[in-house]
Amino acid sequence: MEPVYRGLGRCVCCFWLAVAFDIVGLAVLLIGVFVNVFFYDLLIYAGAIVIFLSLIWWVFWYSGNIEVPPAELEDDVGLLKKDKGVLGGIGGAVRRLSSRVSSGIRSSLRRNGGPASNRTGRAPTSVPQAEQVAVAMATMTPQEDIPHTTDSPPAGGDTGMPHTTQTSPI
């Protein structure tokens, strides 16, 4: 036997949280409006935000109390009536087509490798492997006796920095 819910319905906790958020938000908002403090704007905005967040609890409470008779749920959750058969009529054909398409998409996404057209018998395309590239890195040390100019590089193009080589995969 199903329990009988009176008054506030099934989601009493969500109802009281929504009411609490509304009361706290309204109190903070009214304090910001009527009390002479230098941070009144913060209180007004905070109260409005708390009242807005109470909408989440109201939606939870409302949607938790929606009652749908089991007769209306039969088609939505797969509870088919015995006299209709397993899959009958146009609805059955649509369900079969939908399940075939969705299972095909699901299986093609689960496979590792190429696109879904590999089922036609073509060889899978090879994925290029990552190459290693040499990157030259240099450290700079401050030199106080050489004047810094941006017009021309030093003679010979050598800056006096040691060169090191490090490889990293791309």
Coordinates of C-alpha atoms in Angstrom, one line a residue:
M1 CA 0.0 0.0 0.0
E2 CA 1.3 3.4 -1.0
P3 CA 1.7 6.1 1.7
V4 CA -0.7 8.9 1.6
Y5 CA 0.9 12.3 1.5
R6 CA -1.0 15.3 2.8
G7 CA -0.3 19.0 3.0
L8 CA 3.2 19.6 1.7
G9 CA 3.6 16.4 -0.3
R10 CA 6.6 14.2 -0.6
C11 CA 9.4 16.7 -0.6
V12 CA 8.9 18.4 2.7
C13 CA 12.7 19.1 3.1
C14 CA 12.8 21.0 -0.2
F15 CA 9.8 23.0 0.8
W16 CA 11.2 24.1 4.1
L17 CA 14.6 24.9 2.5
A18 CA 12.8 27.1 -0.1
V19 CA 10.9 28.9 2.6
A20 CA 14.1 29.4 4.7
F21 CA 16.0 30.8 1.7
D22 CA 13.1 33.2 1.0
I23 CA 12.9 34.4 4.6
V24 CA 16.7 34.9 4.9
G25 CA 16.9 36.5 1.5
L26 CA 14.0 38.9 2.2
A27 CA 15.5 39.8 5.6
V28 CA 18.9 40.6 4.2
L29 CA 17.4 42.6 1.4
L30 CA 15.2 44.6 3.7
I31 CA 18.1 45.3 6.1
G32 CA 20.0 46.6 3.1
V33 CA 17.1 48.9 2.1
F34 CA 16.1 50.3 5.5
V35 CA 19.2 50.1 7.8
N36 CA 21.7 53.0 7.4
V37 CA 25.0 51.1 6.8
F38 CA 27.8 51.8 4.4
F39 CA 27.5 48.4 2.7
Y40 CA 23.8 48.5 2.0
D41 CA 24.3 47.7 -1.7
L42 CA 26.0 44.4 -0.8
L43 CA 23.1 43.5 1.4
I44 CA 20.6 44.3 -1.3
Y45 CA 22.4 42.2 -3.9
A46 CA 23.0 39.3 -1.5
G47 CA 19.4 39.2 -0.5
A48 CA 18.3 39.2 -4.1
I49 CA 20.7 36.4 -4.9
V50 CA 19.5 34.3 -1.9
I51 CA 15.9 34.7 -3.0
F52 CA 16.9 33.7 -6.5
L53 CA 18.6 30.6 -5.2
S54 CA 15.4 29.7 -3.3
L55 CA 13.9 29.1 -6.8
I56 CA 16.0 25.9 -7.0
W57 CA 14.4 24.5 -3.9
W58 CA 10.9 25.5 -5.2
V59 CA 11.5 23.7 -8.5
F60 CA 12.7 20.6 -6.6
W61 CA 9.7 20.6 -4.4
Y62 CA 7.2 21.1 -7.3
S63 CA 8.8 18.5 -9.6
G64 CA 9.0 16.0 -6.7
N65 CA 5.3 16.3 -6.1
I66 CA 4.2 15.7 -9.7
E67 CA 2.0 12.6 -9.7
V68 CA 1.7 10.6 -12.9
P69 CA -0.6 7.6 -13.0
P70 CA 1.1 4.3 -14.0
A71 CA -1.2 4.1 -17.1
E72 CA 0.4 7.2 -18.5
L73 CA 3.9 5.9 -17.8
E74 CA 3.5 2.7 -19.8
D75 CA 4.8 4.2 -23.1
D76 CA 7.4 6.5 -21.5
V77 CA 9.4 4.0 -19.4
G78 CA 8.9 0.8 -21.5
L79 CA 6.0 -0.7 -19.4
L80 CA 4.0 -2.1 -22.4
K81 CA 0.6 -3.6 -21.9
K82 CA 0.3 -7.3 -22.4
D83 CA -2.5 -7.1 -25.0
K84 CA -0.5 -4.8 -27.3
G85 CA 2.3 -7.3 -27.8
V86 CA 6.0 -6.6 -27.4
L87 CA 6.3 -4.2 -30.4
G88 CA 3.2 -3.6 -32.4
G89 CA 1.9 -1.1 -34.9
I90 CA 3.6 2.1 -36.0
G91 CA 5.0 2.8 -32.6
G92 CA 6.8 -0.5 -32.6
A93 CA 8.3 0.1 -36.0
V94 CA 9.5 3.5 -34.9
R95 CA 11.0 2.0 -31.7
R96 CA 12.8 -0.7 -33.7
L97 CA 14.2 1.9 -36.2
S98 CA 15.3 4.2 -33.3
S99 CA 17.0 1.4 -31.4
R100 CA 18.9 0.3 -34.6
V101 CA 20.1 3.8 -35.4
S102 CA 21.1 4.6 -31.8
S103 CA 22.9 1.3 -31.4
G104 CA 24.8 1.9 -34.7
I105 CA 25.9 5.3 -33.6
R106 CA 26.9 4.0 -30.1
S107 CA 29.0 1.2 -31.5
S108 CA 30.7 3.5 -34.0
L109 CA 31.6 5.9 -31.2
R110 CA 32.9 3.2 -29.0
R111 CA 35.4 1.8 -31.5
N112 CA 39.0 2.9 -31.4
G113 CA 40.2 3.9 -34.8
G114 CA 38.7 5.3 -38.0
P115 CA 35.2 6.5 -38.8
A116 CA 32.0 4.5 -38.9
S117 CA 32.6 3.7 -42.6
N118 CA 35.2 1.0 -41.7
R119 CA 32.3 -1.5 -41.6
T120 CA 32.4 -1.6 -45.4
G121 CA 35.5 -3.7 -45.4
R122 CA 38.2 -1.1 -46.0
A123 CA 41.4 -1.4 -44.2
P124 CA 41.7 1.0 -41.2
T125 CA 43.8 4.1 -41.9
S126 CA 47.0 4.4 -39.9
V127 CA 47.4 7.1 -37.4
P128 CA 50.8 8.9 -37.8
Q129 CA 53.1 8.5 -34.8
A130 CA 54.4 11.5 -32.9
E131 CA 57.8 12.7 -34.1
Q132 CA 60.6 14.0 -31.9
V133 CA 61.8 17.5 -32.7
A134 CA 65.1 19.0 -31.4
V135 CA 64.6 22.3 -29.7
A136 CA 67.6 24.5 -29.0
M137 CA 67.4 26.2 -25.6
A138 CA 69.7 28.8 -24.3
T139 CA 70.2 30.6 -21.0
M140 CA 70.9 34.3 -20.8
T141 CA 73.2 35.9 -18.2
P142 CA 73.2 39.6 -17.7
Q143 CA 76.3 41.3 -18.9
E144 CA 76.8 44.8 -17.5
D145 CA 79.9 45.9 -19.5
I146 CA 78.2 45.5 -23.0
P147 CA 75.8 48.3 -23.9
H148 CA 72.4 47.1 -25.0
T149 CA 71.4 48.3 -28.4
T150 CA 68.5 47.2 -30.5
D151 CA 69.9 48.5 -33.8
S152 CA 72.3 45.8 -34.7
P153 CA 73.4 42.4 -33.4
P154 CA 76.9 42.0 -31.9
A155 CA 79.8 41.3 -34.2
G156 CA 79.7 37.8 -35.6
G157 CA 76.2 37.2 -34.4
D158 CA 77.4 35.3 -31.3
T159 CA 75.8 36.4 -28.1
G160 CA 78.0 34.3 -25.9
M161 CA 75.2 32.0 -24.7
P162 CA 75.8 28.3 -24.2
H163 CA 73.6 26.2 -26.5
T164 CA 71.9 23.0 -25.2
T165 CA 69.7 20.7 -27.1
Q166 CA 66.6 19.0 -25.7
T167 CA 64.2 16.7 -27.6
S168 CA 60.4 16.8 -26.9
P169 CA 57.6 14.9 -28.6
I170 CA 55.0 16.9 -30.5

